[in-house]
């Protein structure tokens, strides 16, 4: 349990006489994974504690040497083994016949930016990314189903009289009689800066999602944030045991330096005679956001101007081509088909052309003066 990547804390609360919760928060040095788990015991004064302790021991023993090739199968196999151990123990000891437990288990691979989880019951897993908190798991309870499906609001679910009744838990039945999917599993990217929150219902029955977000974003230390969450649940009544585990990917994101800026914009410092320094990422402020939006808008406007210029040039070219085509057609018509005002007036043939052609009727010549053709085919001089 360290404050570097993971930290956990459990508290008895303000009402209960004993603590049936347990947790695991360890870095598995042999495998490179980080193990986080919150376990909430069910079944009376002693039974809940026993079931939680048995499950915690099973997890530590069987997940110590997990590898990236079999993460989820190993998690599921471990929880099924814990389920059978609890169920068989109940058969041997009638004083523990109601014991069971619910849990949320996480294995995080920080180096490869990924996490895996397995879940049974109404403990919860949340992901905090960019100051937004997202609920990952679903509550295996009637009230949880109504909330997850939108039939109940969060506040209505928190005050519902059956909010603590669960449909699934380790130890209710033997593994052989359970459906294969009674354990909810999943995997997701775990990016630098992300934080995972695992908690028992002693926290979420008292503190809503908005309050959780405020507390988680207020503290940079996992230890301080965990303590603040526990204190908030106690201040709200502390009606149940409270357990919190925080797991954070605190690696720094990769920042690529710009080799050569495409253009000078407001986000770059003014030119000076000093040596250039690597470009730093923008701070998360409203001013910088406004600047970036303005740059995007300017780039869009510039794109429209270029587009309109291209359209104008293309239209001008088309019109010029059409004008040239019309001129060419007019020239060709004037050359090929000359027009005479009087259809009866034809060019007069000369003597040489007439000698070479057969005589037809009678033809009279007078130099090259035009002749008029009579209806009987005789040409006369005008």
mmCIF file of C-alpha atoms in Angstrom:
data_model
loop_
_atom_site.group_PDB
_atom_site.id
_atom_site.type_symbol
_atom_site.label_atom_id
_atom_site.label_comp_id
_atom_site.label_asym_id
_atom_site.label_seq_id
_atom_site.Cartn_x
_atom_site.Cartn_y
_atom_site.Cartn_z
ATOM 1 C CA UNK A 1 0.000 0.000 0.000
ATOM 2 C CA UNK A 2 1.808 3.103 -1.251
ATOM 3 C CA UNK A 3 0.814 6.653 -2.030
ATOM 4 C CA UNK A 4 2.677 6.537 -5.339
ATOM 5 C CA UNK A 5 0.197 4.723 -7.578
ATOM 6 C CA UNK A 6 -2.319 3.240 -5.154
ATOM 7 C CA UNK A 7 -3.701 3.858 -1.673
ATOM 8 C CA UNK A 8 -6.540 2.298 0.319
ATOM 9 C CA UNK A 9 -8.377 2.908 3.577
ATOM 10 C CA UNK A 10 -11.265 1.290 5.449
ATOM 11 C CA UNK A 11 -13.330 2.728 8.293
ATOM 12 C CA UNK A 12 -15.944 1.238 10.612
ATOM 13 C CA UNK A 13 -18.266 4.229 10.219
ATOM 14 C CA UNK A 14 -20.442 5.906 12.858
ATOM 15 C CA UNK A 15 -23.087 3.213 13.418
ATOM 16 C CA UNK A 16 -21.653 -0.329 13.070
ATOM 17 C CA UNK A 17 -19.854 -2.152 15.855
ATOM 18 C CA UNK A 18 -17.587 -4.117 13.543
ATOM 19 C CA UNK A 19 -16.021 -3.722 10.099
ATOM 20 C CA UNK A 20 -17.012 -6.338 7.519
ATOM 21 C CA UNK A 21 -15.082 -4.611 4.726
ATOM 22 C CA UNK A 22 -11.580 -5.442 3.514
ATOM 23 C CA UNK A 23 -9.321 -4.168 0.768
ATOM 24 C CA UNK A 24 -6.137 -4.914 -1.172
ATOM 25 C CA UNK A 25 -3.828 -2.202 -2.522
ATOM 26 C CA UNK A 26 -0.490 -3.565 -3.690
ATOM 27 C CA UNK A 27 2.063 -3.251 -6.460
ATOM 28 C CA UNK A 28 2.872 -6.714 -7.810
ATOM 29 C CA UNK A 29 6.568 -6.278 -8.467
ATOM 30 C CA UNK A 30 7.000 -9.664 -10.146
ATOM 31 C CA UNK A 31 4.385 -9.046 -12.818
ATOM 32 C CA UNK A 32 4.388 -5.248 -13.075
ATOM 33 C CA UNK A 33 0.659 -5.001 -12.338
ATOM 34 C CA UNK A 34 -0.986 -2.952 -9.611
ATOM 35 C CA UNK A 35 -3.676 -4.787 -7.656
ATOM 36 C CA UNK A 36 -6.622 -2.990 -6.107
ATOM 37 C CA UNK A 37 -9.695 -4.541 -4.546
ATOM 38 C CA UNK A 38 -12.574 -3.545 -2.275
ATOM 39 C CA UNK A 39 -14.505 -6.339 -0.532
ATOM 40 C CA UNK A 40 -17.757 -5.838 1.374
ATOM 41 C CA UNK A 41 -18.771 -8.728 3.661
ATOM 42 C CA UNK A 42 -22.403 -9.802 3.931
ATOM 43 C CA UNK A 43 -24.145 -11.980 6.511
ATOM 44 C CA UNK A 44 -24.174 -10.762 10.051
ATOM 45 C CA UNK A 45 -21.781 -9.815 12.799
ATOM 46 C CA UNK A 46 -19.147 -12.489 12.120
ATOM 47 C CA UNK A 47 -20.008 -14.007 8.755
ATOM 48 C CA UNK A 48 -19.268 -10.930 6.675
ATOM 49 C CA UNK A 49 -15.801 -10.527 8.138
ATOM 50 C CA UNK A 50 -14.970 -14.180 7.512
ATOM 51 C CA UNK A 51 -16.122 -14.119 3.894
ATOM 52 C CA UNK A 52 -14.186 -10.912 3.196
ATOM 53 C CA UNK A 53 -11.006 -12.283 4.781
ATOM 54 C CA UNK A 54 -11.232 -15.572 2.868
ATOM 55 C CA UNK A 55 -11.685 -13.733 -0.433
ATOM 56 C CA UNK A 56 -8.776 -11.369 0.254
ATOM 57 C CA UNK A 57 -6.435 -14.295 0.969
ATOM 58 C CA UNK A 58 -7.547 -16.082 -2.192
ATOM 59 C CA UNK A 59 -6.894 -13.007 -4.319
ATOM 60 C CA UNK A 60 -3.438 -12.384 -2.917
ATOM 61 C CA UNK A 61 -2.457 -16.024 -3.388
ATOM 62 C CA UNK A 62 -3.729 -16.598 -6.908
ATOM 63 C CA UNK A 63 -3.029 -13.248 -8.558
ATOM 64 C CA UNK A 64 0.493 -12.759 -7.298
ATOM 65 C CA UNK A 65 2.104 -13.904 -10.562
ATOM 66 C CA UNK A 66 -0.517 -12.918 -13.140
ATOM 67 C CA UNK A 67 0.678 -12.196 -16.688
ATOM 68 C CA UNK A 68 -0.685 -10.003 -19.483
ATOM 69 C CA UNK A 69 -1.772 -13.065 -21.492
ATOM 70 C CA UNK A 70 -4.301 -14.378 -18.973
ATOM 71 C CA UNK A 71 -5.413 -11.438 -16.824
ATOM 72 C CA UNK A 72 -9.213 -11.733 -17.024
ATOM 73 C CA UNK A 73 -9.295 -15.578 -17.006
ATOM 74 C CA UNK A 74 -7.106 -15.570 -13.907
ATOM 75 C CA UNK A 75 -9.327 -12.984 -12.219
ATOM 76 C CA UNK A 76 -12.489 -14.952 -13.003
ATOM 77 C CA UNK A 77 -10.901 -18.224 -11.890
ATOM 78 C CA UNK A 78 -9.770 -16.658 -8.622
ATOM 79 C CA UNK A 79 -13.236 -15.305 -7.806
ATOM 80 C CA UNK A 80 -14.863 -18.642 -8.637
ATOM 81 C CA UNK A 81 -12.392 -20.366 -6.312
ATOM 82 C CA UNK A 82 -13.207 -17.875 -3.543
ATOM 83 C CA UNK A 83 -16.921 -18.419 -4.168
ATOM 84 C CA UNK A 84 -16.585 -22.182 -3.668
ATOM 85 C CA UNK A 85 -14.432 -21.763 -0.562
ATOM 86 C CA UNK A 86 -17.043 -19.529 1.057
ATOM 87 C CA UNK A 87 -19.916 -21.792 0.020
ATOM 88 C CA UNK A 88 -18.212 -24.960 1.303
ATOM 89 C CA UNK A 89 -17.296 -23.268 4.580
ATOM 90 C CA UNK A 90 -20.951 -22.395 5.112
ATOM 91 C CA UNK A 91 -21.916 -26.051 4.761
ATOM 92 C CA UNK A 92 -19.533 -26.975 7.574
ATOM 93 C CA UNK A 93 -20.414 -24.180 10.005
ATOM 94 C CA UNK A 94 -24.096 -23.376 10.468
ATOM 95 C CA UNK A 95 -23.251 -20.137 12.307
ATOM 96 C CA UNK A 96 -21.888 -18.824 9.022
ATOM 97 C CA UNK A 97 -24.707 -20.026 6.796
ATOM 98 C CA UNK A 98 -25.638 -16.461 5.669
ATOM 99 C CA UNK A 99 -22.141 -15.230 4.942
ATOM 100 C CA UNK A 100 -21.121 -13.936 1.528
ATOM 101 C CA UNK A 101 -19.308 -10.959 0.057
ATOM 102 C CA UNK A 102 -19.400 -8.549 -2.857
ATOM 103 C CA UNK A 103 -16.305 -7.033 -4.423
ATOM 104 C CA UNK A 104 -14.651 -5.019 -7.174
ATOM 105 C CA UNK A 105 -11.214 -6.198 -8.316
ATOM 106 C CA UNK A 106 -8.784 -4.286 -10.576
ATOM 107 C CA UNK A 107 -5.443 -5.147 -12.143
ATOM 108 C CA UNK A 108 -3.770 -2.127 -13.755
ATOM 109 C CA UNK A 109 -0.921 -2.261 -16.254
ATOM 110 C CA UNK A 110 0.402 1.279 -15.961
ATOM 111 C CA UNK A 111 3.307 0.699 -18.335
ATOM 112 C CA UNK A 112 0.930 -0.272 -21.160
ATOM 113 C CA UNK A 113 -1.858 2.161 -20.144
ATOM 114 C CA UNK A 114 -4.554 -0.445 -19.511
ATOM 115 C CA UNK A 115 -6.656 -1.829 -16.678
ATOM 116 C CA UNK A 116 -8.807 -4.948 -16.191
ATOM 117 C CA UNK A 117 -11.610 -5.471 -13.716
ATOM 118 C CA UNK A 118 -13.920 -8.143 -12.282
ATOM 119 C CA UNK A 119 -16.998 -7.299 -10.234
ATOM 120 C CA UNK A 120 -19.806 -8.943 -8.261
ATOM 121 C CA UNK A 121 -22.465 -7.119 -6.189
ATOM 122 C CA UNK A 122 -22.863 -3.432 -5.370
ATOM 123 C CA UNK A 123 -19.338 -2.267 -4.706
ATOM 124 C CA UNK A 124 -18.370 0.130 -7.464
ATOM 125 C CA UNK A 125 -15.618 1.104 -9.859
ATOM 126 C CA UNK A 126 -15.343 4.667 -11.194
ATOM 127 C CA UNK A 127 -12.914 6.189 -13.687
ATOM 128 C CA UNK A 128 -11.869 9.844 -13.319
ATOM 129 C CA UNK A 129 -10.504 11.345 -16.542
ATOM 130 C CA UNK A 130 -10.102 15.058 -17.286
ATOM 131 C CA UNK A 131 -12.189 15.930 -14.204
ATOM 132 C CA UNK A 132 -15.094 13.779 -15.415
ATOM 133 C CA UNK A 133 -16.174 10.813 -13.287
ATOM 134 C CA UNK A 134 -17.668 7.778 -15.051
ATOM 135 C CA UNK A 135 -19.257 4.764 -13.348
ATOM 136 C CA UNK A 136 -17.797 1.607 -14.889
ATOM 137 C CA UNK A 137 -19.528 -1.276 -13.092
ATOM 138 C CA UNK A 138 -23.227 -2.061 -12.749
ATOM 139 C CA UNK A 139 -24.834 -2.774 -9.386
ATOM 140 C CA UNK A 140 -26.122 -6.339 -9.134
ATOM 141 C CA UNK A 141 -29.252 -5.369 -7.253
ATOM 142 C CA UNK A 142 -32.845 -4.457 -7.996
ATOM 143 C CA UNK A 143 -32.350 -0.801 -7.027
ATOM 144 C CA UNK A 144 -29.082 -0.686 -8.939
ATOM 145 C CA UNK A 145 -30.830 -1.969 -12.041
ATOM 146 C CA UNK A 146 -33.504 0.731 -11.732
ATOM 147 C CA UNK A 147 -30.823 3.402 -11.397
ATOM 148 C CA UNK A 148 -28.612 2.145 -14.227
ATOM 149 C CA UNK A 149 -31.624 1.900 -16.560
ATOM 150 C CA UNK A 150 -32.768 5.450 -15.737
ATOM 151 C CA UNK A 151 -35.942 4.473 -13.890
ATOM 152 C CA UNK A 152 -34.572 5.971 -10.659
ATOM 153 C CA UNK A 153 -32.395 9.034 -10.219
ATOM 154 C CA UNK A 154 -29.210 8.787 -8.200
ATOM 155 C CA UNK A 155 -30.768 10.570 -5.223
ATOM 156 C CA UNK A 156 -33.841 8.312 -5.349
ATOM 157 C CA UNK A 157 -31.680 5.203 -5.430
ATOM 158 C CA UNK A 158 -29.583 6.421 -2.496
ATOM 159 C CA UNK A 159 -32.687 6.774 -0.325
ATOM 160 C CA UNK A 160 -34.491 3.631 -1.514
ATOM 161 C CA UNK A 161 -35.364 1.209 1.372
ATOM 162 C CA UNK A 162 -34.009 -1.805 -0.594
ATOM 163 C CA UNK A 163 -30.787 -0.204 -1.791
ATOM 164 C CA UNK A 164 -28.606 -2.699 0.154
ATOM 165 C CA UNK A 165 -30.254 -5.880 -1.161
ATOM 166 C CA UNK A 166 -28.010 -7.594 -3.740
ATOM 167 C CA UNK A 167 -28.851 -10.275 -6.283
ATOM 168 C CA UNK A 168 -25.347 -11.671 -6.732
ATOM 169 C CA UNK A 169 -22.510 -12.254 -4.276
ATOM 170 C CA UNK A 170 -19.681 -14.706 -3.699
ATOM 171 C CA UNK A 171 -20.934 -17.567 -1.541
ATOM 172 C CA UNK A 172 -24.649 -17.469 -2.365
ATOM 173 C CA UNK A 173 -24.434 -20.713 -4.364
ATOM 174 C CA UNK A 174 -21.827 -23.141 -5.621
ATOM 175 C CA UNK A 175 -20.016 -22.065 -8.773
ATOM 176 C CA UNK A 176 -21.383 -25.067 -10.670
ATOM 177 C CA UNK A 177 -24.957 -23.815 -10.216
ATOM 178 C CA UNK A 178 -24.213 -20.220 -11.276
ATOM 179 C CA UNK A 179 -24.310 -18.726 -14.760
ATOM 180 C CA UNK A 180 -20.980 -18.194 -16.480
ATOM 181 C CA UNK A 181 -21.504 -14.423 -16.574
ATOM 182 C CA UNK A 182 -22.340 -13.917 -12.906
ATOM 183 C CA UNK A 183 -18.945 -12.169 -12.676
ATOM 184 C CA UNK A 184 -18.877 -8.879 -14.598
ATOM 185 C CA UNK A 185 -15.536 -8.322 -16.340
ATOM 186 C CA UNK A 186 -14.014 -5.754 -18.646
ATOM 187 C CA UNK A 187 -10.898 -3.887 -19.753
ATOM 188 C CA UNK A 188 -10.225 -0.306 -20.733
ATOM 189 C CA UNK A 189 -7.441 2.169 -21.563
ATOM 190 C CA UNK A 190 -5.792 3.640 -18.469
ATOM 191 C CA UNK A 191 -4.216 6.878 -19.629
ATOM 192 C CA UNK A 192 -1.651 9.068 -17.856
ATOM 193 C CA UNK A 193 -3.513 11.185 -15.302
ATOM 194 C CA UNK A 194 -6.450 8.754 -14.989
ATOM 195 C CA UNK A 195 -7.629 7.735 -11.514
ATOM 196 C CA UNK A 196 -9.674 4.656 -10.580
ATOM 197 C CA UNK A 197 -11.955 4.701 -7.535
ATOM 198 C CA UNK A 198 -13.023 1.401 -5.941
ATOM 199 C CA UNK A 199 -15.406 1.722 -3.026
ATOM 200 C CA UNK A 200 -18.021 -0.021 -0.914
ATOM 201 C CA UNK A 201 -21.633 1.148 -0.706
ATOM 202 C CA UNK A 202 -20.832 2.787 2.620
ATOM 203 C CA UNK A 203 -19.408 5.630 0.502
ATOM 204 C CA UNK A 204 -21.842 5.771 -2.433
ATOM 205 C CA UNK A 205 -24.971 5.494 -0.249
ATOM 206 C CA UNK A 206 -23.918 8.760 1.425
ATOM 207 C CA UNK A 207 -21.970 10.707 -1.242
ATOM 208 C CA UNK A 208 -23.315 11.309 -4.742
ATOM 209 C CA UNK A 209 -21.342 11.426 -7.968
ATOM 210 C CA UNK A 210 -20.952 15.213 -8.043
ATOM 211 C CA UNK A 211 -19.507 15.285 -4.537
ATOM 212 C CA UNK A 212 -17.144 12.435 -5.376
ATOM 213 C CA UNK A 213 -15.873 14.390 -8.375
ATOM 214 C CA UNK A 214 -15.256 17.533 -6.351
ATOM 215 C CA UNK A 215 -13.242 15.670 -3.721
ATOM 216 C CA UNK A 216 -11.210 13.644 -6.219
ATOM 217 C CA UNK A 217 -10.244 16.713 -8.234
ATOM 218 C CA UNK A 218 -9.419 18.771 -5.150
ATOM 219 C CA UNK A 219 -6.469 16.676 -3.938
ATOM 220 C CA UNK A 220 -3.286 15.642 -5.726
ATOM 221 C CA UNK A 221 -2.284 13.149 -3.014
ATOM 222 C CA UNK A 222 -4.064 9.766 -3.076
ATOM 223 C CA UNK A 223 -3.745 9.532 0.693
ATOM 224 C CA UNK A 224 -5.382 12.917 1.223
ATOM 225 C CA UNK A 225 -8.149 12.217 -1.301
ATOM 226 C CA UNK A 226 -8.928 8.843 0.288
ATOM 227 C CA UNK A 227 -9.130 10.361 3.759
ATOM 228 C CA UNK A 228 -11.383 13.153 2.472
ATOM 229 C CA UNK A 229 -13.806 10.641 0.925
ATOM 230 C CA UNK A 230 -14.022 8.617 4.142
ATOM 231 C CA UNK A 231 -14.531 11.773 6.208
ATOM 232 C CA UNK A 232 -17.296 12.968 3.875
ATOM 233 C CA UNK A 233 -19.190 9.666 4.238
ATOM 234 C CA UNK A 234 -18.874 9.825 8.024
ATOM 235 C CA UNK A 235 -19.992 13.452 8.075
ATOM 236 C CA UNK A 236 -23.064 12.368 6.083
ATOM 237 C CA UNK A 237 -24.015 9.847 8.778
ATOM 238 C CA UNK A 238 -21.547 6.966 8.407
ATOM 239 C CA UNK A 239 -24.356 4.379 8.494
ATOM 240 C CA UNK A 240 -22.137 1.598 7.099
ATOM 241 C CA UNK A 241 -18.514 0.535 6.858
ATOM 242 C CA UNK A 242 -16.612 2.740 4.417
ATOM 243 C CA UNK A 243 -13.799 1.424 2.210
ATOM 244 C CA UNK A 244 -11.975 3.333 -0.515
ATOM 245 C CA UNK A 245 -9.090 2.383 -2.829
ATOM 246 C CA UNK A 246 -7.616 4.901 -5.288
ATOM 247 C CA UNK A 247 -5.358 3.821 -8.137
ATOM 248 C CA UNK A 248 -3.700 6.423 -10.354
ATOM 249 C CA UNK A 249 -1.676 6.360 -13.551
ATOM 250 C CA UNK A 250 0.826 9.051 -12.622
ATOM 251 C CA UNK A 251 3.144 8.623 -15.592
ATOM 252 C CA UNK A 252 3.754 11.756 -17.610
ATOM 253 C CA UNK A 253 2.168 11.933 -21.075
ATOM 254 C CA UNK A 254 4.527 12.116 -24.035
ATOM 255 C CA UNK A 255 4.883 15.646 -25.472
ATOM 256 C CA UNK A 256 6.253 15.979 -28.995
ATOM 257 C CA UNK A 257 8.142 19.163 -29.806
ATOM 258 C CA UNK A 258 7.179 21.041 -32.980
ATOM 259 C CA UNK A 259 10.114 20.981 -35.421
ATOM 260 C CA UNK A 260 8.866 24.024 -37.306
ATOM 261 C CA UNK A 261 5.625 25.906 -36.712
ATOM 262 C CA UNK A 262 3.476 26.298 -39.809
ATOM 263 C CA UNK A 263 2.461 29.847 -38.950
ATOM 264 C CA UNK A 264 2.781 32.384 -36.196
ATOM 265 C CA UNK A 265 -0.235 32.484 -33.936
ATOM 266 C CA UNK A 266 -1.199 33.950 -30.619
ATOM 267 C CA UNK A 267 -0.290 30.773 -28.737
ATOM 268 C CA UNK A 268 3.436 31.265 -29.420
ATOM 269 C CA UNK A 269 5.467 33.803 -27.478
ATOM 270 C CA UNK A 270 6.578 37.022 -29.146
ATOM 271 C CA UNK A 271 9.859 36.938 -31.033
ATOM 272 C CA UNK A 272 12.897 37.858 -28.983
ATOM 273 C CA UNK A 273 16.659 37.725 -29.401
ATOM 274 C CA UNK A 274 16.908 34.952 -26.812
ATOM 275 C CA UNK A 275 17.553 31.354 -27.762
ATOM 276 C CA UNK A 276 14.464 29.408 -28.706
ATOM 277 C CA UNK A 277 13.053 26.989 -26.143
ATOM 278 C CA UNK A 278 10.945 23.861 -26.761
ATOM 279 C CA UNK A 279 7.272 24.552 -27.152
ATOM 280 C CA UNK A 280 5.336 23.862 -23.959
ATOM 281 C CA UNK A 281 1.794 22.489 -23.856
ATOM 282 C CA UNK A 282 -0.991 24.983 -23.354
ATOM 283 C CA UNK A 283 -2.200 25.504 -19.820
ATOM 284 C CA UNK A 284 -5.749 24.419 -19.090
ATOM 285 C CA UNK A 285 -7.289 27.879 -18.941
ATOM 286 C CA UNK A 286 -10.248 29.656 -20.483
ATOM 287 C CA UNK A 287 -7.995 32.179 -22.264
ATOM 288 C CA UNK A 288 -6.048 29.494 -24.090
ATOM 289 C CA UNK A 289 -9.230 27.651 -25.002
ATOM 290 C CA UNK A 290 -10.633 30.883 -26.496
ATOM 291 C CA UNK A 291 -7.403 31.426 -28.450
ATOM 292 C CA UNK A 292 -7.476 27.924 -29.899
ATOM 293 C CA UNK A 293 -11.140 28.308 -30.885
ATOM 294 C CA UNK A 294 -10.344 31.631 -32.609
ATOM 295 C CA UNK A 295 -7.490 30.004 -34.537
ATOM 296 C CA UNK A 296 -9.728 27.166 -35.672
ATOM 297 C CA UNK A 297 -12.373 29.671 -36.825
ATOM 298 C CA UNK A 298 -9.748 31.718 -38.695
ATOM 299 C CA UNK A 299 -8.432 28.603 -40.427
ATOM 300 C CA UNK A 300 -11.952 27.660 -41.510
ATOM 301 C CA UNK A 301 -12.602 31.170 -42.936
ATOM 302 C CA UNK A 302 -9.304 31.081 -44.835
ATOM 303 C CA UNK A 303 -10.304 27.750 -46.323
ATOM 304 C CA UNK A 304 -13.587 29.180 -47.615
ATOM 305 C CA UNK A 305 -11.794 32.135 -49.245
ATOM 306 C CA UNK A 306 -9.421 29.799 -51.098
ATOM 307 C CA UNK A 307 -12.338 27.653 -52.219
ATOM 308 C CA UNK A 308 -14.251 30.655 -53.630
ATOM 309 C CA UNK A 309 -11.168 31.892 -55.506
ATOM 310 C CA UNK A 310 -10.733 28.491 -57.145
ATOM 311 C CA UNK A 311 -14.405 28.505 -58.208
ATOM 312 C CA UNK A 312 -14.092 32.013 -59.742
ATOM 313 C CA UNK A 313 -10.979 31.018 -61.722
ATOM 314 C CA UNK A 314 -12.668 27.886 -63.066
ATOM 315 C CA UNK A 315 -15.785 29.802 -64.140
ATOM 316 C CA UNK A 316 -13.666 32.450 -65.892
ATOM 317 C CA UNK A 317 -11.839 29.741 -67.822
ATOM 318 C CA UNK A 318 -15.097 28.099 -68.898
ATOM 319 C CA UNK A 319 -16.543 31.425 -70.122
ATOM 320 C CA UNK A 320 -13.369 32.277 -72.070
ATOM 321 C CA UNK A 321 -13.417 28.860 -73.767
ATOM 322 C CA UNK A 322 -17.078 29.257 -74.746
ATOM 323 C CA UNK A 323 -16.424 32.731 -76.235
ATOM 324 C CA UNK A 324 -13.520 31.363 -78.311
ATOM 325 C CA UNK A 325 -15.682 28.508 -79.600
ATOM 326 C CA UNK A 326 -18.397 30.928 -80.754
ATOM 327 C CA UNK A 327 -15.849 33.063 -82.672
ATOM 328 C CA UNK A 328 -14.396 29.994 -84.391
ATOM 329 C CA UNK A 329 -17.844 28.863 -85.545
ATOM 330 C CA UNK A 330 -18.633 32.296 -86.992
ATOM 331 C CA UNK A 331 -15.362 32.396 -88.938
ATOM 332 C CA UNK A 332 -15.963 28.946 -90.394
ATOM 333 C CA UNK A 333 -19.522 29.847 -91.518
ATOM 334 C CA UNK A 334 -18.333 32.993 -93.338
ATOM 335 C CA UNK A 335 -15.637 30.999 -95.217
ATOM 336 C CA UNK A 336 -17.702 28.006 -96.307
ATOM 337 C CA UNK A 337 -21.106 29.459 -97.139
ATOM 338 C CA UNK A 338 -21.106 33.026 -98.562
ATOM 339 C CA UNK A 339 -24.546 34.594 -98.717
ATOM 340 C CA UNK A 340 -25.939 36.317 -101.865
ATOM 341 C CA UNK A 341 -28.640 38.906 -101.628
ATOM 342 C CA UNK A 342 -30.418 37.834 -104.885
ATOM 343 C CA UNK A 343 -30.790 34.056 -105.284
ATOM 344 C CA UNK A 344 -31.084 34.466 -109.081
ATOM 345 C CA UNK A 345 -27.716 36.192 -109.410
ATOM 346 C CA UNK A 346 -24.792 33.790 -109.631
ATOM 347 C CA UNK A 347 -21.150 34.354 -110.438
ATOM 348 C CA UNK A 348 -20.605 34.353 -114.219
ATOM 349 C CA UNK A 349 -18.465 31.504 -115.518
ATOM 350 C CA UNK A 350 -15.505 32.466 -117.667
ATOM 351 C CA UNK A 351 -14.797 31.145 -121.118
ATOM 352 C CA UNK A 352 -12.227 28.537 -120.194
ATOM 353 C CA UNK A 353 -14.539 26.859 -117.697
ATOM 354 C CA UNK A 354 -17.377 26.753 -120.186
ATOM 355 C CA UNK A 355 -15.274 25.104 -122.937
ATOM 356 C CA UNK A 356 -14.361 22.294 -120.587
ATOM 357 C CA UNK A 357 -17.994 21.516 -119.749
ATOM 358 C CA UNK A 358 -20.710 20.046 -122.063
ATOM 359 C CA UNK A 359 -23.026 22.563 -123.684
ATOM 360 C CA UNK A 360 -26.444 22.843 -122.154
ATOM 361 C CA UNK A 361 -29.035 24.902 -123.963
ATOM 362 C CA UNK A 362 -27.691 28.277 -125.086
ATOM 363 C CA UNK A 363 -25.235 30.468 -123.188
ATOM 364 C CA UNK A 364 -24.294 34.057 -123.939
ATOM 365 C CA UNK A 365 -21.128 35.680 -122.566
ATOM 366 C CA UNK A 366 -20.110 39.218 -122.039
ATOM 367 C CA UNK A 367 -16.880 39.337 -120.065
ATOM 368 C CA UNK A 368 -17.724 38.450 -116.490
ATOM 369 C CA UNK A 369 -20.981 40.386 -116.174
ATOM 370 C CA UNK A 370 -23.507 38.429 -114.111
ATOM 371 C CA UNK A 371 -26.266 36.707 -116.030
ATOM 372 C CA UNK A 372 -29.887 36.098 -115.212
ATOM 373 C CA UNK A 373 -31.224 32.598 -115.559
ATOM 374 C CA UNK A 374 -34.610 32.341 -117.258
ATOM 375 C CA UNK A 375 -37.097 29.653 -116.459
ATOM 376 C CA UNK A 376 -36.381 27.811 -119.740
ATOM 377 C CA UNK A 377 -32.711 27.396 -118.741
ATOM 378 C CA UNK A 378 -31.330 30.107 -121.067
ATOM 379 C CA UNK A 379 -28.871 32.591 -119.561
ATOM 380 C CA UNK A 380 -29.044 36.154 -120.757
ATOM 381 C CA UNK A 381 -26.816 39.112 -120.154
ATOM 382 C CA UNK A 382 -28.239 41.785 -117.900
#
